Amino acid sequence: MKKLFHWLGIERRTEYVDEYFTIANFRSSIYMSIVIIVLELWMLVSLCYRWFTGDDSRTIMWYFEHLVWYLVFLFTAIVMIRISVRYLKKRGNRRLGKLWGTIVMIFFSGIAVYFGISISYSDYIKGEQILCFAMMMIFVVGLLNWRPIVSIGFTGAIFLFFYIMMYRAPEVEMSYATEVNFFTFWISVVMLSLAVYHQRLAEAEKDERLEFLSVTDELTGIHNMHYFRETAAEAIKAIPDKEYILLFMDISNFKAYNEKHGFDEGNVLLRSVAGEISECFSNSIYARVSDDHFAVLTENAGAKEKIEKLQKYVAENHPNTRLKLKVGSYIPTDPNEDIAVACDHARYACSMIKKIYEKDYNEYDKKLDDEFRLKQYVVNHIDEAVEKGYIEVYYQPVVYAKDKSICNFEALARWNDPVYGLLNPGQFIAALEEYRLIHKLDRKVLEIVCRDINSHMGVMNKDVPVSVNFSRLDFELMDVADEMDILMTRYKVNKEYLYVEITESALADGEGVVRAATSLIKDKGIQLWLDDFGAGYSSLNMLKEFSFDVLKIDMAFLRNFNSNAKSKPIINSIVQMAELMGMRTLVEGVETSEQAQYLTSIGCEKLQGYFFGKPKPLSAYVQEEVL
Ligand code: C2E
Ligand code: MG
Ligand code: MG
């Protein structure tokens, strides 16, 4: 039964499919109208010709009647084109356009069929062919997509009416063969319209499915980012006075949840969060961005409560893993704002609190905006900075604890920008790492250091090695050992004058690549130093795995040096441990003579910090005649 109903088109069609048919019909109507306009103009011309050449076989009434019909048909075709074009170009009220379009389309079809019938009938009476009827029938039913039940009823009624008319026609008798042909013709017209309808329907449904997939996130069933960007931009534009807020959400600790419970359970979690988002923000635009990230555009008023409700859901419904929903927000200020940039702002606000356990909501404000712009600036201008010499190297002295004489320098990058002025590494390293551009900076720093070693050593003949910082990503993005070879050869730098500093987090995250590269560096006879020891988590194991020449103890241990009684024993035991393992020690961040004295007393070999000198450009040392 359902199949039969489907076959007859007695079923609810989705809005999308309905629209598909409306558009197809409007399009066909335009073609049909053009044909009709040409035809009717031709008929009008021939009518005039007949009138002026004085064919008196026709009465005035005949001329008048035909003129009126031609004009009505012509006018209807013009109206039909206008309505169709407006609808297809999405102008005016769409609902009204569709209603008027349908009314005119039916009227238009009615006239077409009437013409077909009347002309064919008079031909038939004259004993001639009935081609016009057939043509108009196919014209109306074959080109326009009626539901099959409508086509069957519509054509059935017309055929029956025409049949009765012909049957009763006084002059000609209808033969049996004509009757059969007539019936077969009706069936064929019905079949044709059915075939066209079902083919269109299949196309519409396929399109709908494709469209659905293109805007839907497969995993969670809510919308995807493609949809979000389009609709959010439209929404902001549509009501400029409404205050919207854009939210970017990130489930912190989701990776751990996935590892603990498995991938499938992770997916279940994402689906449940998506479900809760669609409940909390039912009248808003929301989507899954990627992985465990979601975006929402909602009215600012009342948003805070909804966010809290959602955060509560995430925290309370998964008690075995400590999950938190971190939310970054941004309030768009301009209705024409680029939605991708707005999303970036909310995402940035969210990323800022990723590692802060107590904070789970962050608004994009002026301070963040400045940071964000600087970050974009850094990423977009690193090539220019390298090329135009904005990258500079400052040197901070490292001294021997025993006599406080300089044993080496640490090279620290600075970006002397024409717009922003002097930038510290804290303002550009993270952005360059995030966008995997850090090697451009570090290669340049290495080159400047080699150049400086070459120049000042040549002139002053002083033996002052320099340690250079490398990021974990450098080992992925360039061949560090090879670069060192090239630059050291070019600037004739001896292997004793360059040390490599890498942080312990570099070793933890990128073991394979870093391990290979560092052993190459060590094989060359270049010293390898472990920077910021103790700032991360996994320090001790690392010491076993890699062989470092110097352990740089992080300056965090010197914080609260006086007030915290545990600071001293901790540093002391690290120094002892390093000694036992055959490593030399350096403590960073020495700021007072008291710290220096203590560190010397426990046998720490080298010291570095503002107490002995801040980082300065090479020229400052040359002026002071240190070098
Ligand atoms: P780091 O390698 O641990 O360098 C020491 C940082 O501590 C430097 O900051 C230095 O100015 C600062 N510092 C030194 N003594 C003291 C002190 O007594 N008190 C205080 N409060 N701070 C002191 P800077 O120059 O801002 O560099 C920050 C970080 O940026 C560096 O930490 C290093 O990890 C990174 N970095 C610097 N230059 C480069 C570079 O060329 N490449 C890469 N990849 N990273 C770099
Ligand atoms: Mg360092
Ligand atoms: Mg350090």
PDB file of N, CA and C in Angstrom, residues 53-107:
ATOM      1  N   THR A  53      -5.199  41.537 -45.358  1.00  0.00           N
ATOM      2  CA  THR A  53      -5.287  41.041 -46.744  1.00  0.00           C
ATOM      3  C   THR A  53      -6.740  40.768 -47.121  1.00  0.00           C
ATOM      4  N   GLY A  54      -7.631  41.058 -46.169  1.00  0.00           N
ATOM      5  CA  GLY A  54      -9.064  41.043 -46.457  1.00  0.00           C
ATOM      6  C   GLY A  54      -9.644  39.663 -46.697  1.00  0.00           C
ATOM      7  N   ASP A  55      -9.294  38.704 -45.812  1.00  0.00           N
ATOM      8  CA  ASP A  55      -9.905  37.366 -45.881  1.00  0.00           C
ATOM      9  C   ASP A  55     -11.306  37.485 -45.275  1.00  0.00           C
ATOM     10  N   ASP A  56     -12.339  37.574 -46.097  1.00  0.00           N
ATOM     11  CA  ASP A  56     -13.672  37.846 -45.557  1.00  0.00           C
ATOM     12  C   ASP A  56     -14.417  36.604 -45.139  1.00  0.00           C
ATOM     13  N   SER A  57     -13.717  35.448 -45.162  1.00  0.00           N
ATOM     14  CA  SER A  57     -14.411  34.234 -44.713  1.00  0.00           C
ATOM     15  C   SER A  57     -14.602  34.247 -43.188  1.00  0.00           C
ATOM     16  N   ARG A  58     -13.891  35.151 -42.481  1.00  0.00           N
ATOM     17  CA  ARG A  58     -14.018  35.219 -41.019  1.00  0.00           C
ATOM     18  C   ARG A  58     -14.805  36.462 -40.623  1.00  0.00           C
ATOM     19  N   THR A  59     -15.566  36.290 -39.536  1.00  0.00           N
ATOM     20  CA  THR A  59     -16.348  37.434 -39.062  1.00  0.00           C
ATOM     21  C   THR A  59     -15.494  38.293 -38.128  1.00  0.00           C
ATOM     22  N   ILE A  60     -15.958  39.494 -37.878  1.00  0.00           N
ATOM     23  CA  ILE A  60     -15.271  40.387 -36.931  1.00  0.00           C
ATOM     24  C   ILE A  60     -15.163  39.709 -35.570  1.00  0.00           C
ATOM     25  N   MET A  61     -16.260  39.045 -35.215  1.00  0.00           N
ATOM     26  CA  MET A  61     -16.322  38.350 -33.920  1.00  0.00           C
ATOM     27  C   MET A  61     -15.216  37.306 -33.824  1.00  0.00           C
ATOM     28  N   TRP A  62     -15.017  36.606 -34.960  1.00  0.00           N
ATOM     29  CA  TRP A  62     -13.983  35.558 -34.997  1.00  0.00           C
ATOM     30  C   TRP A  62     -12.599  36.182 -34.728  1.00  0.00           C
ATOM     31  N   TYR A  63     -12.363  37.306 -35.433  1.00  0.00           N
ATOM     32  CA  TYR A  63     -11.083  37.978 -35.230  1.00  0.00           C
ATOM     33  C   TYR A  63     -10.932  38.422 -33.777  1.00  0.00           C
ATOM     34  N   PHE A  64     -11.982  39.008 -33.248  1.00  0.00           N
ATOM     35  CA  PHE A  64     -11.933  39.536 -31.890  1.00  0.00           C
ATOM     36  C   PHE A  64     -11.649  38.420 -30.875  1.00  0.00           C
ATOM     37  N   GLU A  65     -12.417  37.333 -31.059  1.00  0.00           N
ATOM     38  CA  GLU A  65     -12.269  36.195 -30.138  1.00  0.00           C
ATOM     39  C   GLU A  65     -10.825  35.668 -30.152  1.00  0.00           C
ATOM     40  N   HIS A  66     -10.289  35.486 -31.372  1.00  0.00           N
ATOM     41  CA  HIS A  66      -8.922  34.953 -31.462  1.00  0.00           C
ATOM     42  C   HIS A  66      -7.904  35.922 -30.899  1.00  0.00           C
ATOM     43  N   LEU A  67      -8.119  37.203 -31.193  1.00  0.00           N
ATOM     44  CA  LEU A  67      -7.193  38.215 -30.689  1.00  0.00           C
ATOM     45  C   LEU A  67      -7.140  38.180 -29.161  1.00  0.00           C
ATOM     46  N   VAL A  68      -8.319  38.110 -28.549  1.00  0.00           N
ATOM     47  CA  VAL A  68      -8.379  38.074 -27.079  1.00  0.00           C
ATOM     48  C   VAL A  68      -7.633  36.855 -26.545  1.00  0.00           C
ATOM     49  N   TRP A  69      -7.879  35.716 -27.126  1.00  0.00           N
ATOM     50  CA  TRP A  69      -7.216  34.499 -26.625  1.00  0.00           C
ATOM     51  C   TRP A  69      -5.701  34.557 -26.785  1.00  0.00           C
ATOM     52  N   TYR A  70      -5.273  35.032 -27.943  1.00  0.00           N
ATOM     53  CA  TYR A  70      -3.818  35.111 -28.155  1.00  0.00           C
ATOM     54  C   TYR A  70      -3.194  36.049 -27.126  1.00  0.00           C
ATOM     55  N   LEU A  71      -3.896  37.177 -26.909  1.00  0.00           N
ATOM     56  CA  LEU A  71      -3.345  38.152 -25.962  1.00  0.00           C
ATOM     57  C   LEU A  71      -3.323  37.594 -24.542  1.00  0.00           C
ATOM     58  N   VAL A  72      -4.416  36.903 -24.158  1.00  0.00           N
ATOM     59  CA  VAL A  72      -4.472  36.312 -22.808  1.00  0.00           C
ATOM     60  C   VAL A  72      -3.311  35.332 -22.629  1.00  0.00           C
ATOM     61  N   PHE A  73      -3.116  34.511 -23.640  1.00  0.00           N
ATOM     62  CA  PHE A  73      -2.065  33.489 -23.562  1.00  0.00           C
ATOM     63  C   PHE A  73      -0.685  34.160 -23.488  1.00  0.00           C
ATOM     64  N   LEU A  74      -0.520  35.172 -24.311  1.00  0.00           N
ATOM     65  CA  LEU A  74       0.750  35.898 -24.350  1.00  0.00           C
ATOM     66  C   LEU A  74       1.019  36.559 -22.991  1.00  0.00           C
ATOM     67  N   PHE A  75      -0.018  37.203 -22.475  1.00  0.00           N
ATOM     68  CA  PHE A  75       0.109  37.905 -21.209  1.00  0.00           C
ATOM     69  C   PHE A  75       0.434  36.919 -20.071  1.00  0.00           C
ATOM     70  N   THR A  76      -0.288  35.786 -20.061  1.00  0.00           N
ATOM     71  CA  THR A  76      -0.037  34.775 -19.018  1.00  0.00           C
ATOM     72  C   THR A  76       1.415  34.299 -19.075  1.00  0.00           C
ATOM     73  N   ALA A  77       1.911  34.085 -20.287  1.00  0.00           N
ATOM     74  CA  ALA A  77       3.297  33.603 -20.426  1.00  0.00           C
ATOM     75  C   ALA A  77       4.278  34.637 -19.868  1.00  0.00           C
ATOM     76  N   ILE A  78       3.993  35.909 -20.137  1.00  0.00           N
ATOM     77  CA  ILE A  78       4.895  36.959 -19.636  1.00  0.00           C
ATOM     78  C   ILE A  78       4.863  36.990 -18.104  1.00  0.00           C
ATOM     79  N   VAL A  79       3.632  36.931 -17.531  1.00  0.00           N
ATOM     80  CA  VAL A  79       3.507  36.925 -16.063  1.00  0.00           C
ATOM     81  C   VAL A  79       4.233  35.717 -15.485  1.00  0.00           C
ATOM     82  N   MET A  80       4.054  34.575 -16.140  1.00  0.00           N
ATOM     83  CA  MET A  80       4.696  33.334 -15.664  1.00  0.00           C
ATOM     84  C   MET A  80       6.216  33.493 -15.617  1.00  0.00           C
ATOM     85  N   ILE A  81       6.779  34.076 -16.675  1.00  0.00           N
ATOM     86  CA  ILE A  81       8.242  34.274 -16.711  1.00  0.00           C
ATOM     87  C   ILE A  81       8.668  35.179 -15.558  1.00  0.00           C
ATOM     88  N   ARG A  82       7.911  36.268 -15.366  1.00  0.00           N
ATOM     89  CA  ARG A  82       8.294  37.229 -14.335  1.00  0.00           C
ATOM     90  C   ARG A  82       8.290  36.563 -12.949  1.00  0.00           C
ATOM     91  N   ILE A  83       7.190  35.852 -12.657  1.00  0.00           N
ATOM     92  CA  ILE A  83       7.101  35.203 -11.332  1.00  0.00           C
ATOM     93  C   ILE A  83       8.230  34.175 -11.169  1.00  0.00           C
ATOM     94  N   SER A  84       8.449  33.381 -12.221  1.00  0.00           N
ATOM     95  CA  SER A  84       9.473  32.325 -12.128  1.00  0.00           C
ATOM     96  C   SER A  84      10.854  32.915 -11.910  1.00  0.00           C
ATOM     97  N   VAL A  85      11.185  33.933 -12.674  1.00  0.00           N
ATOM     98  CA  VAL A  85      12.522  34.519 -12.558  1.00  0.00           C
ATOM     99  C   VAL A  85      12.724  35.106 -11.167  1.00  0.00           C
ATOM    100  N   ARG A  86      11.687  35.809 -10.679  1.00  0.00           N
ATOM    101  CA  ARG A  86      11.797  36.394  -9.329  1.00  0.00           C
ATOM    102  C   ARG A  86      12.036  35.305  -8.291  1.00  0.00           C
ATOM    103  N   TYR A  87      11.296  34.208  -8.452  1.00  0.00           N
ATOM    104  CA  TYR A  87      11.432  33.119  -7.481  1.00  0.00           C
ATOM    105  C   TYR A  87      12.831  32.495  -7.553  1.00  0.00           C
ATOM    106  N   LEU A  88      13.266  32.242  -8.781  1.00  0.00           N
ATOM    107  CA  LEU A  88      14.577  31.584  -8.933  1.00  0.00           C
ATOM    108  C   LEU A  88      15.717  32.491  -8.475  1.00  0.00           C
ATOM    109  N   LYS A  89      15.508  33.797  -8.599  1.00  0.00           N
ATOM    110  CA  LYS A  89      16.560  34.725  -8.154  1.00  0.00           C
ATOM    111  C   LYS A  89      16.404  35.082  -6.689  1.00  0.00           C
ATOM    112  N   LYS A  90      15.477  34.399  -6.031  1.00  0.00           N
ATOM    113  CA  LYS A  90      15.244  34.571  -4.587  1.00  0.00           C
ATOM    114  C   LYS A  90      14.868  36.012  -4.231  1.00  0.00           C
ATOM    115  N   ARG A  91      14.040  36.627  -5.086  1.00  0.00           N
ATOM    116  CA  ARG A  91      13.590  37.980  -4.775  1.00  0.00           C
ATOM    117  C   ARG A  91      12.190  37.920  -4.187  1.00  0.00           C
ATOM    118  N   GLY A  92      11.872  38.896  -3.335  1.00  0.00           N
ATOM    119  CA  GLY A  92      10.512  39.033  -2.787  1.00  0.00           C
ATOM    120  C   GLY A  92      10.164  37.923  -1.816  1.00  0.00           C
ATOM    121  N   ASN A  93       8.891  37.907  -1.428  1.00  0.00           N
ATOM    122  CA  ASN A  93       8.420  36.906  -0.480  1.00  0.00           C
ATOM    123  C   ASN A  93       8.313  35.544  -1.167  1.00  0.00           C
ATOM    124  N   ARG A  94       9.058  34.576  -0.665  1.00  0.00           N
ATOM    125  CA  ARG A  94       9.142  33.276  -1.355  1.00  0.00           C
ATOM    126  C   ARG A  94       7.848  32.493  -1.273  1.00  0.00           C
ATOM    127  N   ARG A  95       7.207  32.564  -0.099  1.00  0.00           N
ATOM    128  CA  ARG A  95       5.962  31.822   0.057  1.00  0.00           C
ATOM    129  C   ARG A  95       4.900  32.343  -0.912  1.00  0.00           C
ATOM    130  N   LEU A  96       4.805  33.673  -0.958  1.00  0.00           N
ATOM    131  CA  LEU A  96       3.824  34.316  -1.823  1.00  0.00           C
ATOM    132  C   LEU A  96       4.172  34.035  -3.291  1.00  0.00           C
ATOM    133  N   GLY A  97       5.453  34.096  -3.592  1.00  0.00           N
ATOM    134  CA  GLY A  97       5.924  33.838  -4.946  1.00  0.00           C
ATOM    135  C   GLY A  97       5.540  32.443  -5.390  1.00  0.00           C
ATOM    136  N   LYS A  98       5.696  31.500  -4.443  1.00  0.00           N
ATOM    137  CA  LYS A  98       5.397  30.110  -4.775  1.00  0.00           C
ATOM    138  C   LYS A  98       3.888  29.948  -5.010  1.00  0.00           C
ATOM    139  N   LEU A  99       3.087  30.606  -4.149  1.00  0.00           N
ATOM    140  CA  LEU A  99       1.636  30.502  -4.262  1.00  0.00           C
ATOM    141  C   LEU A  99       1.164  31.087  -5.590  1.00  0.00           C
ATOM    142  N   TRP A 100       1.607  32.296  -5.887  1.00  0.00           N
ATOM    143  CA  TRP A 100       1.219  32.932  -7.138  1.00  0.00           C
ATOM    144  C   TRP A 100       1.700  32.124  -8.328  1.00  0.00           C
ATOM    145  N   GLY A 101       2.924  31.661  -8.215  1.00  0.00           N
ATOM    146  CA  GLY A 101       3.503  30.864  -9.293  1.00  0.00           C
ATOM    147  C   GLY A 101       2.644  29.646  -9.591  1.00  0.00           C
ATOM    148  N   THR A 102       2.221  28.970  -8.521  1.00  0.00           N
ATOM    149  CA  THR A 102       1.427  27.748  -8.703  1.00  0.00           C
ATOM    150  C   THR A 102       0.077  28.090  -9.344  1.00  0.00           C
ATOM    151  N   ILE A 103      -0.544  29.186  -8.870  1.00  0.00           N
ATOM    152  CA  ILE A 103      -1.847  29.571  -9.429  1.00  0.00           C
ATOM    153  C   ILE A 103      -1.715  29.884 -10.928  1.00  0.00           C
ATOM    154  N   VAL A 104      -0.697  30.694 -11.250  1.00  0.00           N
ATOM    155  CA  VAL A 104      -0.522  31.071 -12.661  1.00  0.00           C
ATOM    156  C   VAL A 104      -0.156  29.847 -13.500  1.00  0.00           C
ATOM    157  N   MET A 105       0.655  28.955 -12.887  1.00  0.00           N
ATOM    158  CA  MET A 105       1.075  27.756 -13.612  1.00  0.00           C
ATOM    159  C   MET A 105      -0.145  26.902 -13.978  1.00  0.00           C
ATOM    160  N   ILE A 106      -1.086  26.800 -13.022  1.00  0.00           N
ATOM    161  CA  ILE A 106      -2.294  26.006 -13.277  1.00  0.00           C
ATOM    162  C   ILE A 106      -3.150  26.709 -14.350  1.00  0.00           C
ATOM    163  N   PHE A 107      -3.268  27.998 -14.208  1.00  0.00           N
ATOM    164  CA  PHE A 107      -4.031  28.788 -15.173  1.00  0.00           C
ATOM    165  C   PHE A 107      -3.414  28.655 -16.575  1.00  0.00           C
TER     166      PHE A 107
END
